PDB file of C-alpha atoms in Angstrom:
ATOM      1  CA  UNK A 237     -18.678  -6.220  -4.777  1.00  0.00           C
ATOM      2  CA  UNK A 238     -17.920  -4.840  -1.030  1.00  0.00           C
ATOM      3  CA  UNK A 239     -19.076  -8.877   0.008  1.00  0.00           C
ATOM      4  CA  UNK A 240     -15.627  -9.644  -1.765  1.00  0.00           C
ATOM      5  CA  UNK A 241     -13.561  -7.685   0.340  1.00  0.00           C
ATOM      6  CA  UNK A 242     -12.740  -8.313   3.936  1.00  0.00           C
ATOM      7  CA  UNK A 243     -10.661  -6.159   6.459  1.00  0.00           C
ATOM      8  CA  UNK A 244      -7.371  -7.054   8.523  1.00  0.00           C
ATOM      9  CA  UNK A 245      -9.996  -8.685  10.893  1.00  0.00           C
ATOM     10  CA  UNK A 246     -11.754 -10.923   8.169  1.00  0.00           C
ATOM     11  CA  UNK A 247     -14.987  -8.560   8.391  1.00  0.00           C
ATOM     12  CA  UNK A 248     -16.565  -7.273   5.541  1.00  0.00           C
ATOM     13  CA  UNK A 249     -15.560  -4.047   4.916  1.00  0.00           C
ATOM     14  CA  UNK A 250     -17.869  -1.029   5.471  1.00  0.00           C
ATOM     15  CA  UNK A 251     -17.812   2.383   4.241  1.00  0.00           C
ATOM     16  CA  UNK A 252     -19.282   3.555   7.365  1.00  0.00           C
ATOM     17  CA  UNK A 253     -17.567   2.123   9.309  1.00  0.00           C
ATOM     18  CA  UNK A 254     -13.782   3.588   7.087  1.00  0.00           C
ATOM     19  CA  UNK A 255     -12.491  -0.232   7.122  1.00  0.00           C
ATOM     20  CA  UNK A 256     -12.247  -0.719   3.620  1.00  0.00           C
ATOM     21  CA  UNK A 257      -9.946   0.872   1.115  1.00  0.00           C
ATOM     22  CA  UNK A 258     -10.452   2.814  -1.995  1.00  0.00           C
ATOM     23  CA  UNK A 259      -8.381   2.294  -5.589  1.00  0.00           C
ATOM     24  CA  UNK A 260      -7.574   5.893  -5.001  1.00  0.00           C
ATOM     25  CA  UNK A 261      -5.626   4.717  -1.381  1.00  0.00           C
ATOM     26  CA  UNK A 262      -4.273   2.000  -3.243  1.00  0.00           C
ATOM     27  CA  UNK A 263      -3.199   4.221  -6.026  1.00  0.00           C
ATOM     28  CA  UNK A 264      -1.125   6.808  -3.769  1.00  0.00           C
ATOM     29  CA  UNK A 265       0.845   3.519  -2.732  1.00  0.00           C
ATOM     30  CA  UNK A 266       1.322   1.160  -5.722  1.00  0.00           C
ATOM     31  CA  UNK A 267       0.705   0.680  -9.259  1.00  0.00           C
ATOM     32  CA  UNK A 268      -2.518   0.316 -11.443  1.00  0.00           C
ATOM     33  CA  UNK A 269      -0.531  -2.965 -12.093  1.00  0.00           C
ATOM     34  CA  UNK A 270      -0.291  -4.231  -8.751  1.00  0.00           C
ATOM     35  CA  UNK A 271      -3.995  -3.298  -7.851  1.00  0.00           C
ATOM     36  CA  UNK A 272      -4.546  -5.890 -11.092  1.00  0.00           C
ATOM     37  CA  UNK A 273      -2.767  -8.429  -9.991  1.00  0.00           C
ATOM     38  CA  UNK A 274      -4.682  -8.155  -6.588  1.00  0.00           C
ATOM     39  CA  UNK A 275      -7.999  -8.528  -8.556  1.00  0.00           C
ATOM     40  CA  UNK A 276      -6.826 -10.846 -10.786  1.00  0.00           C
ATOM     41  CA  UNK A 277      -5.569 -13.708  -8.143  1.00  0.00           C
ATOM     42  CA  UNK A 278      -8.497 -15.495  -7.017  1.00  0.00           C
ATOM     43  CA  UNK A 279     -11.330 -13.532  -8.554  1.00  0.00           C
ATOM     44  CA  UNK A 280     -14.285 -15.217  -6.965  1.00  0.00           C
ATOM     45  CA  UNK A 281     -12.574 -15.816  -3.097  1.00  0.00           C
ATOM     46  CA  UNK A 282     -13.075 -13.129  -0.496  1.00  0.00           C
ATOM     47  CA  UNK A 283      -9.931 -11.130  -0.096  1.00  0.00           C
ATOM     48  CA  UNK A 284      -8.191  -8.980   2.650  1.00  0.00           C
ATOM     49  CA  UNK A 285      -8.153  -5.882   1.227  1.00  0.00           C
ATOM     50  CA  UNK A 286      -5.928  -3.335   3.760  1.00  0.00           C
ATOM     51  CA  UNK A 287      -3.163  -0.992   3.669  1.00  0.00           C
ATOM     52  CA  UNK A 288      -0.444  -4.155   4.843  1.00  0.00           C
ATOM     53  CA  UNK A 289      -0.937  -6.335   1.695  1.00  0.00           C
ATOM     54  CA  UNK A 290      -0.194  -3.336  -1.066  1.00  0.00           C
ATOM     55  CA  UNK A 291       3.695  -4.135  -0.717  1.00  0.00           C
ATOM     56  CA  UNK A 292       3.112  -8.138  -1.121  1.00  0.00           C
ATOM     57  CA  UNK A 293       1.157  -7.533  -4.343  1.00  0.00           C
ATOM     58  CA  UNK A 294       3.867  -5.372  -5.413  1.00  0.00           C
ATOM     59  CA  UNK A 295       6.594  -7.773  -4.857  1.00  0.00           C
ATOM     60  CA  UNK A 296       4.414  -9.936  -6.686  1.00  0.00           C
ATOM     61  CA  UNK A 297       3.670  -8.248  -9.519  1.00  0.00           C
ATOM     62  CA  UNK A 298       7.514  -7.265  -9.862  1.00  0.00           C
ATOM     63  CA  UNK A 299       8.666 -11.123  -9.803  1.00  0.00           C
ATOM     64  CA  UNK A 300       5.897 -12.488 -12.388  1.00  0.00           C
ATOM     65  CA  UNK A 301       7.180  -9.652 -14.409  1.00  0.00           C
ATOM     66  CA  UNK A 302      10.908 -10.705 -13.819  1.00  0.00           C
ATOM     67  CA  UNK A 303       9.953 -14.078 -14.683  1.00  0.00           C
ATOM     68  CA  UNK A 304       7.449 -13.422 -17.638  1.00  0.00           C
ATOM     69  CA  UNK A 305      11.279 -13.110 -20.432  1.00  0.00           C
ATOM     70  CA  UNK A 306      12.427 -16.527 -18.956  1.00  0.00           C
ATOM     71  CA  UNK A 307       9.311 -18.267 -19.292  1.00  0.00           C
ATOM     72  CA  UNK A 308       8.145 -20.499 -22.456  1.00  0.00           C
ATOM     73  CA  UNK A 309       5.352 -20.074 -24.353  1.00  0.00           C
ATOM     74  CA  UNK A 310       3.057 -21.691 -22.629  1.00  0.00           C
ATOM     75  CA  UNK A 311       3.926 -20.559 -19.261  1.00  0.00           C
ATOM     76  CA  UNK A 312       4.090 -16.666 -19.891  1.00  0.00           C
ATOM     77  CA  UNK A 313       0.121 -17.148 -21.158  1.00  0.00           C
ATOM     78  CA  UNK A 314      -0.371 -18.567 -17.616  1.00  0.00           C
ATOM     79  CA  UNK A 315       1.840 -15.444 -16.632  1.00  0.00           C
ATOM     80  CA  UNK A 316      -0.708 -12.744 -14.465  1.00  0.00           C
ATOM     81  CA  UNK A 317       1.016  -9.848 -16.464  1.00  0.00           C
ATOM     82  CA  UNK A 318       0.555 -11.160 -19.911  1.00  0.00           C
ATOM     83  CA  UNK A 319      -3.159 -10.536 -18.887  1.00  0.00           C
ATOM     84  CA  UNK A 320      -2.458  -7.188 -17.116  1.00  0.00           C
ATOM     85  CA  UNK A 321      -0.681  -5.555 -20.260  1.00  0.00           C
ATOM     86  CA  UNK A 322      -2.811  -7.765 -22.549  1.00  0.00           C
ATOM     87  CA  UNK A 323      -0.298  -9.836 -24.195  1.00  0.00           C
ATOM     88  CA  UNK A 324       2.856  -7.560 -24.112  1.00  0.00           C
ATOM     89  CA  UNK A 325       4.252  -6.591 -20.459  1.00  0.00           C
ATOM     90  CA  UNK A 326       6.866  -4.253 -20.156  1.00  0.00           C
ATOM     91  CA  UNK A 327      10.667  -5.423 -19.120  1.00  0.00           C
ATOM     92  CA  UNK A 328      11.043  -4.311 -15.669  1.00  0.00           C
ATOM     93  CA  UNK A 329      12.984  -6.806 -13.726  1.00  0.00           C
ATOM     94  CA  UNK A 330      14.246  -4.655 -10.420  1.00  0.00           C
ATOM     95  CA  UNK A 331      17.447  -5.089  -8.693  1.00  0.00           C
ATOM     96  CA  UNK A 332      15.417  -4.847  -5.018  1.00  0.00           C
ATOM     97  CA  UNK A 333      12.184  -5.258  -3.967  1.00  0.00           C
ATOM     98  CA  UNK A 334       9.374  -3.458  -2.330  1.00  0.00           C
ATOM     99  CA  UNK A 335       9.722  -4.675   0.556  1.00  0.00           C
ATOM    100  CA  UNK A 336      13.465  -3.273   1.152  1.00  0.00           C
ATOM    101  CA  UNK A 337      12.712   0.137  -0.263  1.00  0.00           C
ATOM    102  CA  UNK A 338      10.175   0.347   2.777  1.00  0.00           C
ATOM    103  CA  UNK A 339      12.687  -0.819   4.784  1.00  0.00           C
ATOM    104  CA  UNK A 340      15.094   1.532   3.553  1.00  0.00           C
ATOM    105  CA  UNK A 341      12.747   4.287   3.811  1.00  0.00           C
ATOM    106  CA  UNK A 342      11.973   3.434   7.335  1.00  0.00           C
ATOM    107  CA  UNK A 343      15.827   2.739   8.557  1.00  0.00           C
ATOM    108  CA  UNK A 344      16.727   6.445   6.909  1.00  0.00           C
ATOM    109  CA  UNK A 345      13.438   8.389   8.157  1.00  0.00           C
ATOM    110  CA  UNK A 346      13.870   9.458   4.479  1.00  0.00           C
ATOM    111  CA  UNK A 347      11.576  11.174   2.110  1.00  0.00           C
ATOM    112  CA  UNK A 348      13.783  12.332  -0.349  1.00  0.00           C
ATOM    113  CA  UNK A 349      14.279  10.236  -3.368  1.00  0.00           C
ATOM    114  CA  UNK A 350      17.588  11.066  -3.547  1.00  0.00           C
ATOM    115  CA  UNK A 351      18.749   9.531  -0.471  1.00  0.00           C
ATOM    116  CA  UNK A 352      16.959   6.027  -1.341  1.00  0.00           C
ATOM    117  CA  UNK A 353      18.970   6.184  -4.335  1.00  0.00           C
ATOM    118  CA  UNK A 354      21.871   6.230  -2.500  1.00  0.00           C
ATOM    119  CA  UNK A 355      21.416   3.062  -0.641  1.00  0.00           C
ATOM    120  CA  UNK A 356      20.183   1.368  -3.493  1.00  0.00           C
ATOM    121  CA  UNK A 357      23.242   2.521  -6.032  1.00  0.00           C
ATOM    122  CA  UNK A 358      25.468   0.989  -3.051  1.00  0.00           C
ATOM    123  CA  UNK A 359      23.375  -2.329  -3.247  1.00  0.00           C
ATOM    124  CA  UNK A 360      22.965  -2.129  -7.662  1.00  0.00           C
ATOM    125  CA  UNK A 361      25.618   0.239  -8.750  1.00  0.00           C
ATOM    126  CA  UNK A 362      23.774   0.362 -12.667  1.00  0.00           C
ATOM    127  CA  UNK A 363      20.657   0.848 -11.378  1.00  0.00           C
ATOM    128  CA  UNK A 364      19.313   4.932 -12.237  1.00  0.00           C
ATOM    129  CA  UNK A 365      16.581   6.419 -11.769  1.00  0.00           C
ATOM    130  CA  UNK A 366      16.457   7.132 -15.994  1.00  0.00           C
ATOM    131  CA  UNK A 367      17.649   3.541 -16.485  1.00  0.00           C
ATOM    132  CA  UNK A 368      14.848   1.891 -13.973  1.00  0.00           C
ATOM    133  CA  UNK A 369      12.147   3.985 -14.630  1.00  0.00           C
ATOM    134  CA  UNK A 370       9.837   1.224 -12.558  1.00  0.00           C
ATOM    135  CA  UNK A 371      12.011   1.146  -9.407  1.00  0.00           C
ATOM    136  CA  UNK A 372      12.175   4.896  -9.449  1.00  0.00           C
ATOM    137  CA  UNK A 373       8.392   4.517  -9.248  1.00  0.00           C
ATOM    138  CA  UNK A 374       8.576   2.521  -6.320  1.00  0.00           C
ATOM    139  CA  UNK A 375      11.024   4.669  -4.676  1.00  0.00           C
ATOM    140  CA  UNK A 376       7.941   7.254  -4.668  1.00  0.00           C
ATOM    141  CA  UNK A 377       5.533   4.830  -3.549  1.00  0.00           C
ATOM    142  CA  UNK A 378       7.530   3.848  -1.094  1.00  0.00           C
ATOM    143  CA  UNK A 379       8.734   7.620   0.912  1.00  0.00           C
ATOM    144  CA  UNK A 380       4.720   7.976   0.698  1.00  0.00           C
ATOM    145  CA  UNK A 381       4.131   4.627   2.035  1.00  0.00           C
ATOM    146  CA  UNK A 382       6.743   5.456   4.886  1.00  0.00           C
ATOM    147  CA  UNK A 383       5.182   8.918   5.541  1.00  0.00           C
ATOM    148  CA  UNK A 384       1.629   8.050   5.637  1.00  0.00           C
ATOM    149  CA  UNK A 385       1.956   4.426   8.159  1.00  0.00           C
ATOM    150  CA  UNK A 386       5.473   3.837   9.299  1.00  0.00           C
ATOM    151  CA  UNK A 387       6.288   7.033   9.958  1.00  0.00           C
ATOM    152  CA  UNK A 388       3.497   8.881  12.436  1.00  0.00           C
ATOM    153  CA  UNK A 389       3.426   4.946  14.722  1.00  0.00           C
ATOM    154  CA  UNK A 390       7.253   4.966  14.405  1.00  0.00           C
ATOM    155  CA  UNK A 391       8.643   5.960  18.718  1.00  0.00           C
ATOM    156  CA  UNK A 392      11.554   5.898  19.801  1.00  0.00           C
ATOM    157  CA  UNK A 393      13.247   4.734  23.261  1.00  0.00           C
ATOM    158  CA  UNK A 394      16.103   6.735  24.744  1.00  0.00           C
ATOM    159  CA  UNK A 395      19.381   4.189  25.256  1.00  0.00           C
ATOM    160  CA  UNK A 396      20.639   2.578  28.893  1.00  0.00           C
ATOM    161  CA  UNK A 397      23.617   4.000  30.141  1.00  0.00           C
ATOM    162  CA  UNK A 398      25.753   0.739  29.067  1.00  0.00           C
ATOM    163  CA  UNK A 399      24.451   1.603  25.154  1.00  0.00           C
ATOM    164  CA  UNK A 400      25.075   5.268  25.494  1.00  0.00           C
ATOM    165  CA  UNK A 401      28.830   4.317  26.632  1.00  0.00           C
ATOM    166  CA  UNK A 402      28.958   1.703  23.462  1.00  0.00           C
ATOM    167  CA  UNK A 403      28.113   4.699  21.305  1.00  0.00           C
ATOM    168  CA  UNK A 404      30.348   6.657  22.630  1.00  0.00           C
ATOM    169  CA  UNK A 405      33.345   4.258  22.674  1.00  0.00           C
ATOM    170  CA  UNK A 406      32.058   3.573  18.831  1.00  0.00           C
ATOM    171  CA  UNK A 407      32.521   7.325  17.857  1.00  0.00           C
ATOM    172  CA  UNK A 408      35.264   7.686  19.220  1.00  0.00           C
ATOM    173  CA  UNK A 409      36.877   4.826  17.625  1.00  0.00           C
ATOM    174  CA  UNK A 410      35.480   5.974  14.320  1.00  0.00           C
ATOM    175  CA  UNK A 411      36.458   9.933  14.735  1.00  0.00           C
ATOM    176  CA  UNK A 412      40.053   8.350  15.188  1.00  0.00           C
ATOM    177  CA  UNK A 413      40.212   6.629  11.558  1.00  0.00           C
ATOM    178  CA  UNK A 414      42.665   8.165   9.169  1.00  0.00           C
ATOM    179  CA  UNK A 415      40.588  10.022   6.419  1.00  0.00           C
ATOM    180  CA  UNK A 416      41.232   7.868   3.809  1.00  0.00           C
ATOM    181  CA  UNK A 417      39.916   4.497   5.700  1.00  0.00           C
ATOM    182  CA  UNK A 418      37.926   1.929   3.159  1.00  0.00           C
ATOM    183  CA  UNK A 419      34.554   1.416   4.775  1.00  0.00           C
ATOM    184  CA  UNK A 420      35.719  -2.561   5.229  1.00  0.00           C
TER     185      UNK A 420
END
């Protein structure tokens, strides 16, 4: 029901007017599972439905999931995903969130997997891509995310002269460490 749904603004959304959001658009961004949890919180309530609150359903959906193993029995039935997966969700507790691979994506200007992978190996040294199959999911989600809205709004401003000079003095500093320097 369109009624349901309301934009950023709190007006109902209009496909003439492009304000609303298809589960296609929410599909290029997140998980079928995250689009469930969205419907499944609050069925009968009007609900924002924009681009902004696709990362804080999947945060969501990855910490009832986290939490769904440590649960008892009663609580995991009162658990969104054991109503998502019908009874048996998949173990996918992730060693960072949404949130930070957008962030990530966004402080690298990446769009290459590989180079979130890097950060995020730094942060969780066990976490793989083969080993983490969900968060490598994300890590797709979230370059597209970053290409698509952070990306084409994200400017730039050019430094003052007294930040230029602290960059300057910084590489300097750094292009005179020995080689074999730890990063600490």
């Amino acid at each position: 029901n369109y009624e349901l749904f309301l934009d950023e603004n709190g007006e109902k959304i209009s496909k003439s007017r492009g304000n609303g959001l298809t589960i296609e658009e929410w599909l290029s961004y997140a998980s079928p599972e995250s689009l469930a949890l969205y419907m499944y919180q609050s069925p009968k309530k009007a609900k924002r439905l924009y681009f902004d609150v696709i990362p804080k359903a999947v945060d969501e959906y990855a910490g009832h999931l986290a939490a769904y193993p440590k649960e008892d029995q009663a609580a995991k039935l009162m658990n969104p995903v054991w109503h998502i997966h019908e009874g048996h969700p998949p173990v996918g507790d992730l060693p960072i969130s949404f949130a930070l691979l957008l962030n990530l994506a966004s402080a690298s200007n990446s769009e290459d997997s590989s180079v979130l992978w890097g950060f995020i190996q730094r942060y969780a040294p066990e976490a793989t891509p083969e080993g983490h199959p969900l968060l490598d999911e994300l890590v797709g989600y979230a370059i597209r995310y970053f290409h698509d809205f952070v990306k084409p709004s994200k400017q730039y401003r050019a430094p003052t002269e007294k930040e230029r000079a602290a960059f300057a003095d910084l590489d300097a500093r750094l292009a005179s460490l020995p080689e074999n320097v730890l990063a600490e």
